[in-house]
Short mmCIF file of C-alpha atoms in Angstrom, two decimals:
data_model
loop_
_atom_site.label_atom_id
_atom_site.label_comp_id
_atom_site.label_asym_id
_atom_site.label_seq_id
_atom_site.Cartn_x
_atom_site.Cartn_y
_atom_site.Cartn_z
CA UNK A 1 31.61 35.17 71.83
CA UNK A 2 33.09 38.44 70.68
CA UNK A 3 36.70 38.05 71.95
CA UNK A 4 36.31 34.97 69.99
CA UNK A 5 35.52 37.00 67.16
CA UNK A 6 38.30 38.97 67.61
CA UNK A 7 41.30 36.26 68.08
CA UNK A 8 41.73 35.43 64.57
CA UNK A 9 42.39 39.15 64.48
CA UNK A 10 44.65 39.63 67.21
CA UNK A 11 46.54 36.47 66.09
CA UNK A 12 47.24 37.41 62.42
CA UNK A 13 48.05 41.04 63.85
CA UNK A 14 50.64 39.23 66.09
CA UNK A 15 51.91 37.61 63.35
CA UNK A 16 52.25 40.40 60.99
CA UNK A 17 54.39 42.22 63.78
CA UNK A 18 56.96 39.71 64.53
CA UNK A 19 57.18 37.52 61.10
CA UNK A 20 55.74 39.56 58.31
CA UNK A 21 58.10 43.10 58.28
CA UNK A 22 59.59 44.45 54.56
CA UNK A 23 59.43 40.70 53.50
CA UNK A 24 56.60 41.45 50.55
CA UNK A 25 56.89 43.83 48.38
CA UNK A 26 55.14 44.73 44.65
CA UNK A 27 55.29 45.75 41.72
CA UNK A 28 52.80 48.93 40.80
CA UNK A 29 51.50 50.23 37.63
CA UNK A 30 52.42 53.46 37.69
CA UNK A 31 54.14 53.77 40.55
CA UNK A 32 58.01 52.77 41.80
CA UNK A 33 57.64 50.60 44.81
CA UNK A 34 61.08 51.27 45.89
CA UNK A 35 60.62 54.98 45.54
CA UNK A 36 57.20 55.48 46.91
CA UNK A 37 57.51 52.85 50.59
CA UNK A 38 58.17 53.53 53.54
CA UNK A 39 58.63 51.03 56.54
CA UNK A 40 57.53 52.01 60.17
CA UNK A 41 58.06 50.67 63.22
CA UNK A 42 54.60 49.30 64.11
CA UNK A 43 54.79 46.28 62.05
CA UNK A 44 53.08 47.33 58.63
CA UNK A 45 54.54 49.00 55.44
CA UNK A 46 53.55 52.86 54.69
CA UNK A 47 53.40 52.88 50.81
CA UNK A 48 53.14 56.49 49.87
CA UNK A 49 51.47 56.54 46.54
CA UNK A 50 51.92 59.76 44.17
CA UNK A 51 49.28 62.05 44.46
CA UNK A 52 46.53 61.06 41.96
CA UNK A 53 47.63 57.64 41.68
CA UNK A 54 44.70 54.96 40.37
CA UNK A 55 44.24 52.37 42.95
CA UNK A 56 41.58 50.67 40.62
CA UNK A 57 44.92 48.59 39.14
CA UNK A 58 47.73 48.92 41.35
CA UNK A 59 49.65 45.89 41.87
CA UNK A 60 50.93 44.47 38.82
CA UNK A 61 53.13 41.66 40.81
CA UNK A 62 54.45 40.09 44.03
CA UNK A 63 57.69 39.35 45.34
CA UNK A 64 58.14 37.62 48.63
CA UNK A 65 62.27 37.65 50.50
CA UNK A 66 62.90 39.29 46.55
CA UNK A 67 61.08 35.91 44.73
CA UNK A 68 58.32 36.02 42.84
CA UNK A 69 55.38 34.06 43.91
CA UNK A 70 51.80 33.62 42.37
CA UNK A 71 49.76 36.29 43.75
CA UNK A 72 46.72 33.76 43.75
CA UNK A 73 48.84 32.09 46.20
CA UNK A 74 48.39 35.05 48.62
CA UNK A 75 45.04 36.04 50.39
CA UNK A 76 43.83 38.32 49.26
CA UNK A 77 44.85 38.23 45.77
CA UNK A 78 46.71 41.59 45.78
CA UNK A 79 46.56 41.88 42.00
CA UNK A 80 42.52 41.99 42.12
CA UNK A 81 41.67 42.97 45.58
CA UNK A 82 40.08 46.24 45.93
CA UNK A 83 42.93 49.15 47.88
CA UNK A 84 41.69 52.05 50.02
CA UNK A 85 43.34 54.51 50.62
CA UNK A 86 44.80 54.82 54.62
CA UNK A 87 42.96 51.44 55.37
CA UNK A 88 45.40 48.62 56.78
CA UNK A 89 45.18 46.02 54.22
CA UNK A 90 46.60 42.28 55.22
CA UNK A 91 48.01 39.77 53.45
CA UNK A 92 48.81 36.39 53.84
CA UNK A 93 51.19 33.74 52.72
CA UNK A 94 52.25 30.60 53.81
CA UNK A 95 50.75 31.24 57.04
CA UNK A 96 52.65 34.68 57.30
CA UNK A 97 51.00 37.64 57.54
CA UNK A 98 52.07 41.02 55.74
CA UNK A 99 50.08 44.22 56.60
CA UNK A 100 50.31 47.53 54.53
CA UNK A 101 48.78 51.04 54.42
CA UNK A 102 48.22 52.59 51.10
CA UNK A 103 48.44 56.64 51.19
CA UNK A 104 48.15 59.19 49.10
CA UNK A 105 51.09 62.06 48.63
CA UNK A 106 48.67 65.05 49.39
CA UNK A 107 49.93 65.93 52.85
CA UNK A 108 53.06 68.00 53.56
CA UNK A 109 53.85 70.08 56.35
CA UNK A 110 55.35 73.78 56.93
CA UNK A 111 57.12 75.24 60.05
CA UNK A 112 56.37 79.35 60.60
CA UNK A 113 58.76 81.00 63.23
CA UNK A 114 59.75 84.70 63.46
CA UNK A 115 61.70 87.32 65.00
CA UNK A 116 65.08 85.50 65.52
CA UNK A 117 66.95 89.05 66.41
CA UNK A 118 69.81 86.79 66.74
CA UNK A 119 72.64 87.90 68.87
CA UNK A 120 70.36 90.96 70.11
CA UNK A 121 69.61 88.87 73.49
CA UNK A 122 69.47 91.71 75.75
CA UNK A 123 66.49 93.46 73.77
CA UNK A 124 63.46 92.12 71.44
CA UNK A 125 63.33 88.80 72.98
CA UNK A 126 66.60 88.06 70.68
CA UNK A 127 67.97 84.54 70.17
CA UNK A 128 71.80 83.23 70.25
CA UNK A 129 73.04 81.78 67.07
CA UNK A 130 73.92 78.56 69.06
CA UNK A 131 69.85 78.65 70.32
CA UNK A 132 68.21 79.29 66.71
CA UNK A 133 71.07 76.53 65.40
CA UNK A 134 68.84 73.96 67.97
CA UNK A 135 65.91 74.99 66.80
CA UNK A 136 66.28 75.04 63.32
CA UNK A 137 68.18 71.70 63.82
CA UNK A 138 65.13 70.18 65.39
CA UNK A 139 62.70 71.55 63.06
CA UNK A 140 64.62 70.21 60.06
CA UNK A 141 64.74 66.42 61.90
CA UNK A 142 60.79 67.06 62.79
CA UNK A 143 59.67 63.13 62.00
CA UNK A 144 62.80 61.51 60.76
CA UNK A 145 62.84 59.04 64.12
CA UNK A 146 59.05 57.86 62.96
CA UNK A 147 57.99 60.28 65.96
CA UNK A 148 54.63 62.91 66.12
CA UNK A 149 56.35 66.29 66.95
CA UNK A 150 52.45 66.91 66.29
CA UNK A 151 49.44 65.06 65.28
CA UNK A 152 46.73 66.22 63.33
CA UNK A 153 43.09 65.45 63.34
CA UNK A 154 43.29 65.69 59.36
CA UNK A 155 45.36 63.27 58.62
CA UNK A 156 45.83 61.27 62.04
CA UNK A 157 48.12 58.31 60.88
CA UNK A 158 50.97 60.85 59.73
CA UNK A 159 54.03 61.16 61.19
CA UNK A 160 54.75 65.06 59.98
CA UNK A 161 57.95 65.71 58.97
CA UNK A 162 59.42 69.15 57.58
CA UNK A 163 58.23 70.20 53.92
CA UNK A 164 59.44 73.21 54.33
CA UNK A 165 60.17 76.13 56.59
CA UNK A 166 59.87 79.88 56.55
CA UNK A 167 60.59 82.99 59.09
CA UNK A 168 58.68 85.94 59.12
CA UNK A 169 60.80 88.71 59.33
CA UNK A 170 62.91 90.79 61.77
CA UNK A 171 65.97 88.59 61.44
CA UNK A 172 68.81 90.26 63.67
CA UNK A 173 69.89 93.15 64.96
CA UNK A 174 68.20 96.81 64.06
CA UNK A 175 69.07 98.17 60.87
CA UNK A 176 70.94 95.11 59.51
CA UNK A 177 74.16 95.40 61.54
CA UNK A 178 74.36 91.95 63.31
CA UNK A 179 77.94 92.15 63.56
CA UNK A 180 78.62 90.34 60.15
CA UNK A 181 79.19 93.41 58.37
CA UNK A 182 75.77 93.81 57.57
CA UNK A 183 75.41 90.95 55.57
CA UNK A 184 73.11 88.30 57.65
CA UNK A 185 75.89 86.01 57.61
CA UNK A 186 75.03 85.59 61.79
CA UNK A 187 71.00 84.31 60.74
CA UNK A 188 71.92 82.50 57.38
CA UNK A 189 74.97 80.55 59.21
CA UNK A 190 71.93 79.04 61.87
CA UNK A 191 69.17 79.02 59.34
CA UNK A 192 69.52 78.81 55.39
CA UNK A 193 73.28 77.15 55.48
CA UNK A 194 71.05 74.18 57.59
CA UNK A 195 68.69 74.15 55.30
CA UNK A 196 70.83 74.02 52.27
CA UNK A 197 72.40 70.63 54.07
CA UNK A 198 69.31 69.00 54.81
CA UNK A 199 67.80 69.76 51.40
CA UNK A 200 64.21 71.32 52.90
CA UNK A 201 63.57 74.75 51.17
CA UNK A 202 63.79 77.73 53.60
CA UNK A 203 62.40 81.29 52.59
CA UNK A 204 62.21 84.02 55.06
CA UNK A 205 60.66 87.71 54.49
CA UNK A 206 62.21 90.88 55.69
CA UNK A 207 60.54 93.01 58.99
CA UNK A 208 60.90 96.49 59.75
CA UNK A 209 64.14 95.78 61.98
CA UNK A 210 65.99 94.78 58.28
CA UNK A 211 64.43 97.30 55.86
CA UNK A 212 64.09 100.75 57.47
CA UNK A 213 60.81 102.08 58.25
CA UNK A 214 59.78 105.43 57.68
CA UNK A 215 61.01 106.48 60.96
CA UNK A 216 62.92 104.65 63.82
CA UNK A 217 61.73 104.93 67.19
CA UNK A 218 64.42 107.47 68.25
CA UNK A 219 62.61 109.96 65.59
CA UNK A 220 65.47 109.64 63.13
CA UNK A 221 64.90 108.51 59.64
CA UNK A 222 65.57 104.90 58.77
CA UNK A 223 66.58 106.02 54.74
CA UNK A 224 69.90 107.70 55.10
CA UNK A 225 73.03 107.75 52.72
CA UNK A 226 75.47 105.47 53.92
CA UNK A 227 75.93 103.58 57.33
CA UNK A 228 74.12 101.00 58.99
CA UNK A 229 70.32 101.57 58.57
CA UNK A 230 70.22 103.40 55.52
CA UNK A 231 69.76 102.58 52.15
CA UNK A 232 72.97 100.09 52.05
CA UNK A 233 71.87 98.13 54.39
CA UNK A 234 68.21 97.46 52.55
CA UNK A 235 70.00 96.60 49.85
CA UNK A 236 71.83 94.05 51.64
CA UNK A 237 68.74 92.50 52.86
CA UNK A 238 66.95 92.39 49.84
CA UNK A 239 70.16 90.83 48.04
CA UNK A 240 70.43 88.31 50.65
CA UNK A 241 66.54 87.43 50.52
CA UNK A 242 66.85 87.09 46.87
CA UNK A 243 70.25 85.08 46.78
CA UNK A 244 68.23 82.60 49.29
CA UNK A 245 65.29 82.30 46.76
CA UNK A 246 67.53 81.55 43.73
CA UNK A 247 68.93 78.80 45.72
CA UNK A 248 65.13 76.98 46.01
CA UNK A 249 64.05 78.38 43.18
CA UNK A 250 64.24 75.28 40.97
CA UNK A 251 62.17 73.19 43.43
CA UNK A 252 59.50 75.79 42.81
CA UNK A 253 56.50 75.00 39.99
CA UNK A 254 57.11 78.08 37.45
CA UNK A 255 60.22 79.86 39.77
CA UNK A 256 59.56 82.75 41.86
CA UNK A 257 57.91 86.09 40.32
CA UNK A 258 58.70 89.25 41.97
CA UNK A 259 56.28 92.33 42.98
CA UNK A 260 57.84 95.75 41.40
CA UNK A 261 56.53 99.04 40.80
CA UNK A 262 58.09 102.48 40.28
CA UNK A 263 61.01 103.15 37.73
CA UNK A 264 64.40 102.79 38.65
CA UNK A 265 63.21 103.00 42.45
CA UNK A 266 64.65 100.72 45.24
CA UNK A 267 61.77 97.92 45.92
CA UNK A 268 60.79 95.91 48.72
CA UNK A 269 60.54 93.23 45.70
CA UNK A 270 57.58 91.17 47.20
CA UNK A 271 57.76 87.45 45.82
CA UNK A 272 55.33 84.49 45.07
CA UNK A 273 56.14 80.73 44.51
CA UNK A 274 54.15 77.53 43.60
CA UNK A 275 55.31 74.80 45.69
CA UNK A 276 53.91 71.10 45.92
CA UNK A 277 49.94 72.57 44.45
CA UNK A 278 50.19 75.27 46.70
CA UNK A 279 50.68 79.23 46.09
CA UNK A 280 52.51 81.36 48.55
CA UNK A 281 52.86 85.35 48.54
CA UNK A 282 55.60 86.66 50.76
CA UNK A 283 55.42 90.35 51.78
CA UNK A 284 58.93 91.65 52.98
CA UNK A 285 58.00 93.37 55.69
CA UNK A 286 53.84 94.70 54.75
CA UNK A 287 52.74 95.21 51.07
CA UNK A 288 52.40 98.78 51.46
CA UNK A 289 56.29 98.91 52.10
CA UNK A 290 56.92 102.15 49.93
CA UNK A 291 59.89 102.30 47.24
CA UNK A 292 62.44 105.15 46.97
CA UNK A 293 64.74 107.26 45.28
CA UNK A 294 67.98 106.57 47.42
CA UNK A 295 69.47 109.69 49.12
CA UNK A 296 72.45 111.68 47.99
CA UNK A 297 74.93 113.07 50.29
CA UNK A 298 73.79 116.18 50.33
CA UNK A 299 69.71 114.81 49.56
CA UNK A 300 67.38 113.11 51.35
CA UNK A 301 64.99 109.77 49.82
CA UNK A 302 62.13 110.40 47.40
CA UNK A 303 59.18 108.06 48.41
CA UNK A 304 56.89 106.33 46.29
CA UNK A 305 53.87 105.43 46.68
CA UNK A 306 52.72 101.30 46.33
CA UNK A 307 50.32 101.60 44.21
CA UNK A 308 51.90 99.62 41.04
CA UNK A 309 53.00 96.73 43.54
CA UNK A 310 49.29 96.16 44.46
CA UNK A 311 48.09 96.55 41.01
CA UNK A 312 51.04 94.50 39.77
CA UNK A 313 50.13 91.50 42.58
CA UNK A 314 46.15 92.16 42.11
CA UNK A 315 46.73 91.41 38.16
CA UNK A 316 48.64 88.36 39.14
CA UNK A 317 46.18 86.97 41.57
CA UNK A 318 42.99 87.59 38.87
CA UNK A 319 45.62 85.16 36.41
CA UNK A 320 46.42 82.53 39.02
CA UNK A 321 42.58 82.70 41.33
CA UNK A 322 42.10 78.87 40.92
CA UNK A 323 45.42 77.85 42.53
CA UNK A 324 45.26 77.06 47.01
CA UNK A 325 47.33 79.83 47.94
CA UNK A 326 48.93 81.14 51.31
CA UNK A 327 49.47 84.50 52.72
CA UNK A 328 52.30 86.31 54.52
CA UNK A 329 54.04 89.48 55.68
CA UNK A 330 55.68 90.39 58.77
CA UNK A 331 52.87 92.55 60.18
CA UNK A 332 49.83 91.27 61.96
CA UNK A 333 46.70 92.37 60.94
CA UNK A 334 45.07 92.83 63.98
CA UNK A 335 47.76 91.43 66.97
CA UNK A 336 48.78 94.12 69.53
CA UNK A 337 47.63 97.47 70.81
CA UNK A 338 49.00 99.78 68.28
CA UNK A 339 48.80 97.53 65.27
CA UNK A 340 47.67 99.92 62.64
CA UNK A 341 49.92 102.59 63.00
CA UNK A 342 52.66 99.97 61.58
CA UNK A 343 50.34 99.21 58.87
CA UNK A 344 50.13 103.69 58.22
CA UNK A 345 54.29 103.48 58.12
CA UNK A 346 54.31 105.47 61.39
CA UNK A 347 56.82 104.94 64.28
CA UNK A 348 56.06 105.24 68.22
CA UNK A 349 55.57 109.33 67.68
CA UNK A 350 52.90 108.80 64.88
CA UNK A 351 55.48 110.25 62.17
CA UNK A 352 55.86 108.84 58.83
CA UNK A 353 57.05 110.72 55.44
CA UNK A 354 54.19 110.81 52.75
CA UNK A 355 54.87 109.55 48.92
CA UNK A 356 55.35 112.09 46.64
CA UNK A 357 53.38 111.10 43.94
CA UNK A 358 49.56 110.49 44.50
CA UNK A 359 48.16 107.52 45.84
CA UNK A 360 44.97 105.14 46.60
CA UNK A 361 46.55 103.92 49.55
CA UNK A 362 46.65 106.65 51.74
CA UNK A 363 50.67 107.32 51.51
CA UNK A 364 50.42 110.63 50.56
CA UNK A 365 47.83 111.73 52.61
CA UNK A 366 48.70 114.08 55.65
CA UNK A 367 47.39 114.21 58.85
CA UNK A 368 46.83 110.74 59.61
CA UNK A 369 46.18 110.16 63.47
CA UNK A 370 48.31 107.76 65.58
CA UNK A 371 46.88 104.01 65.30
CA UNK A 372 44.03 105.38 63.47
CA UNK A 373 42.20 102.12 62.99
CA UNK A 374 39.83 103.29 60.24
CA UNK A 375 42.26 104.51 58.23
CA UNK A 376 44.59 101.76 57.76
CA UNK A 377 41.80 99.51 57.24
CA UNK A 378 39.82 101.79 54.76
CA UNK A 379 43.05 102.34 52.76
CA UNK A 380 44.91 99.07 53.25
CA UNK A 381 43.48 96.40 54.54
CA UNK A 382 40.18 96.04 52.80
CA UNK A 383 41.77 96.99 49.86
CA UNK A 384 44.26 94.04 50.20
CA UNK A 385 41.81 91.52 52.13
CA UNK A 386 39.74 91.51 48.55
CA UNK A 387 42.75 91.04 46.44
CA UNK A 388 43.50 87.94 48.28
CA UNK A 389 39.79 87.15 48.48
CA UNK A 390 39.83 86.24 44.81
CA UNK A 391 42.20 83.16 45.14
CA UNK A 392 41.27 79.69 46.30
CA UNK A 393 42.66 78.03 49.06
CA UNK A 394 40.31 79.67 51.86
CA UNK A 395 39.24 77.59 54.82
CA UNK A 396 35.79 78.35 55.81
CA UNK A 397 35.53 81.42 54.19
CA UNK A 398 38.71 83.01 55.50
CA UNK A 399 42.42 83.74 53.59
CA UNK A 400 45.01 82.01 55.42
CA UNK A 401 47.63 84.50 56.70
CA UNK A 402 50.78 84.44 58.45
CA UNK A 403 52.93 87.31 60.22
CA UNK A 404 55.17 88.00 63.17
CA UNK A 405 56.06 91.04 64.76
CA UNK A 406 54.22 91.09 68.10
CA UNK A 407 56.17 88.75 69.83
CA UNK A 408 53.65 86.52 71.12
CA UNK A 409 51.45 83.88 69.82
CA UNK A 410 48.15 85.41 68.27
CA UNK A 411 44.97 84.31 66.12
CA UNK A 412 42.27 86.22 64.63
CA UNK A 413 40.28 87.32 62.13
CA UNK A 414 40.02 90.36 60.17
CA UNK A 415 36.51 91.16 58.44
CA UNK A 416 36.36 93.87 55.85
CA UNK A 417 34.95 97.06 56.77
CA UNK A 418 33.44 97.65 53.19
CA UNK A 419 32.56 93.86 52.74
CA UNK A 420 31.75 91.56 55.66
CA UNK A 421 32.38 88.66 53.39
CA UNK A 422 35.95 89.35 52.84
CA UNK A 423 37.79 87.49 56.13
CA UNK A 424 41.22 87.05 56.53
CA UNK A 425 42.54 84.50 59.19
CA UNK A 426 46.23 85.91 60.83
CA UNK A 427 48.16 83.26 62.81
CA UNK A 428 50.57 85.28 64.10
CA UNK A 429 53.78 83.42 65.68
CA UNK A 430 55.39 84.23 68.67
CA UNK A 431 59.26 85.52 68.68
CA UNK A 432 61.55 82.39 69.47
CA UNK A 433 63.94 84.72 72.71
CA UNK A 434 60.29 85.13 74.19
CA UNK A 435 60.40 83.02 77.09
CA UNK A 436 57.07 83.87 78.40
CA UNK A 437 56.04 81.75 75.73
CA UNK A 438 55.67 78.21 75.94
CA UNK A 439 56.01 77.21 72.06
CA UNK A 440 58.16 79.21 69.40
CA UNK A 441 56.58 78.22 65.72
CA UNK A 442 53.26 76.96 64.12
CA UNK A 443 53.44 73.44 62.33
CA UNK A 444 51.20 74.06 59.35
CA UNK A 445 49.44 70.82 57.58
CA UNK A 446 48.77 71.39 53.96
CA UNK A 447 46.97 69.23 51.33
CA UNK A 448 48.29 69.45 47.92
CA UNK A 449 46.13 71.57 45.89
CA UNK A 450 43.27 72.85 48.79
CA UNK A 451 46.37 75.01 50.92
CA UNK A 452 46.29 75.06 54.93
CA UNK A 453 44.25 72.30 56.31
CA UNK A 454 45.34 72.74 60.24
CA UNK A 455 47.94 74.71 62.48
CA UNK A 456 49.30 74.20 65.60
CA UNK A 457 51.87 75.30 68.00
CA UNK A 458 54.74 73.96 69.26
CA UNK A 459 58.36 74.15 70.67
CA UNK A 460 60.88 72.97 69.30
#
């Protein structure tokens, strides 16, 4: 009796497959058909509805082979029947069968992979240009054959496909001479030129191998006048960070806004952008990246401390607290064994130069020990978990966070030392030249206006 039941079913199904494809089509109120459908290959029409849309009174009219019948004549009546969204909805005419799926533009997708060191293949798990050129190739087709790279429980029927795409940091070889004349020409060539032709926004954030830390692991310091690692060649990052963003910056809700502070000093120039509901801050390299005097030939740099970047992004944050927003910066917040001394600007040796003017943030404090864990989080982590505390877009209590750095594939979460209830959540992505790593980027699911609503690895 129930496979009886369920004939009528399978038989209208049957027929929907092999008589009923891109045959009917509507007219919408408030909507563009031929803008908003998309066809798949499992016999039913995907009409992707703008976000918001009212299904109460959607179709207006039908059109059958481009003729318009009486939509009393189909069953249901599409003009009065009542639309879900994501349900398969049937109709019928003249003993043809046309199935649909109304959905609702809320879901896009983001790709997050790091630490390209292109050409540097012999150190820091570094990746040819011809390798990252594959894998930005196939993260920019993600979808485009109707095939699930991923699938997510949160929105199960969608085929993801590339919103956007980011890299966290540490883009080639040290001190910004990848054998373009320091100009990134070697990463943009594979990356952002890519990009640029398929029309999907890239952005990618600078790491401590493109804007000199404090110190370099040799014990030399990475501000010097001139050369290759100095203050010429954070320039040329910064430029070539910002050139990138003006590029995108008109698909971006209100431009891109730019973290400054101390006058007429160089500046890591930290960045935010509104894209499809969503906020993103970008950290190039860690928000406590300290400004500077540039040296003379005869001088050396006069650091700054951060403190008027963090004010300048906490006032932001209190103006903008009801927008979803996600995090980034190129170091973890808890991934590998000596993660805090990056976050105290100190190199291998524990040495770091302190700010000369007074801070809150611990840069001009002396005698900080090697990987001292409770001083980086005392003076910069709690203080920055509760800035980003105060804007929306957590998921289950926690900021969503992003970084690189380590090399390998990483999650956890960092809980305030001064309040338990501020939690950050850190996905941090593996380095694509690691190959004792299985996948080389996160695929990030994000619902218009709520921020990150899964992640998950994968190679591509």
């Amino acid at each position: 009796m129930q496979m009886l039941k369920l004939l009528p079913l399978c038989l209208l199904l049957m027929s929907m497959v092999t008589t009923g494809r891109a045959q009917m089509t509507f007219t919408f109120n408030g909507a563009d058909y031929s803008s908003v459908a998309e066809r798949d290959s499992k016999g039913f029409t995907t009409v992707t509805l703008p976000a918001g849309t009212d299904l109460s009174s959607l179709i207006a009219s039908v059109e059958v082979d481009g003729t318009a019948v009486d939509a009393a004549a189909v069953t249901p009546n599409p003009t009065t029947t009542k639309i879900n969204y994501d349900e398969l909805k049937v109709f019928t005419y003249k003993n043809k069968a046309y199935g649909f799926r109304f959905v609702e533009d809320v879901w896009f997708c983001a790709v997050f992979f790091s630490d390209c060191h292109i050409n540097q293949e012999g150190s820091h798990d570094g990746t040819s240009q011809a390798d990252m050129t594959t894998i930005m190739t196939n993260i920019l087709n993600m979808g485009k054959n109707g095939q699930k790279k991923v699938s997510f429980k949160a929105a199960p029927n969608l085929v993801p496909k590339t919103s956007i795409v980011f890299c966290l940091g540490d883009i080639d070889q040290d001190k910004g001479d990848d054998g373009s004349k320091g100009e990134h020409s070697n990463f943009l060539n594979c990356t952002a030129e890519l990009a640029k032709t398929a029309g999907i926004p890239f952005i990618f954030i600078a790491g401590n191998h493109d804007i000199s830390p404090d110190y370099w692991g040799d014990g030399s310091k990475g501000v010097t006048f001139g050369g290759s690692g100095g203050s010429n060649a954070d320039d040329q990052t910064i430029n070539a960070i910002k050139n990138n963003n003006s590029y995108w910056e008109s698909m971006f809700d209100g431009g891109i806004n730019y973290f400054t502070g101390g006058s007429g000093a160089w500046q890591p120039s930290h960045f935010t952008f509104k894209f499809k509901d969503v906020r993103f801050y970008c950290s190039n390299c860690y928000w406590f990246q300290k400004p500077y005097n540039k040296p003379g030939l005869f001088s050396s740099a006069t650091y700054y401390a951060p403190d008027g970047i963090i004010s300048a992004l906490s006032s932001f944050v209190d103006s903008h607290k009801d927008e979803a927003s996600v995090w980034m910066q190129h170091y973890p917040w808890l991934a590998g064994y000596d993660c805090n001394r990056w976050w105290l600007d100190q190199n291998e040796s524990g040495n770091y130069i302190t700010a000369s003017d007074a801070s809150n943030y611990g840069s001009s404090t002396s005698g900080i020990a090697y990987n001292d864990a409770a001083s980086a989080n005392t003076l910069k982590k709690d203080p920055l978990s509760a800035i980003m505390m105060k804007a929306a877009g957590k998921v289950d209590g926690r900021v969503q966070h992003f970084s690189g750095h380590y090399h390998r594939f990483d999650e956890q979460t960092y809980t305030s030392t001064v309040s338990s209830g501020n939690k950050v959540q850190d996905y941090t992505v593996a380095a694509n030249g690691n190959t004792n790593q299985s996948e080389n980027a996160f695929v990030v699911l994000f619902k218009r206006g709520e921020g990150v609503k899964e992640v998950i690895k994968t190679q591509f």
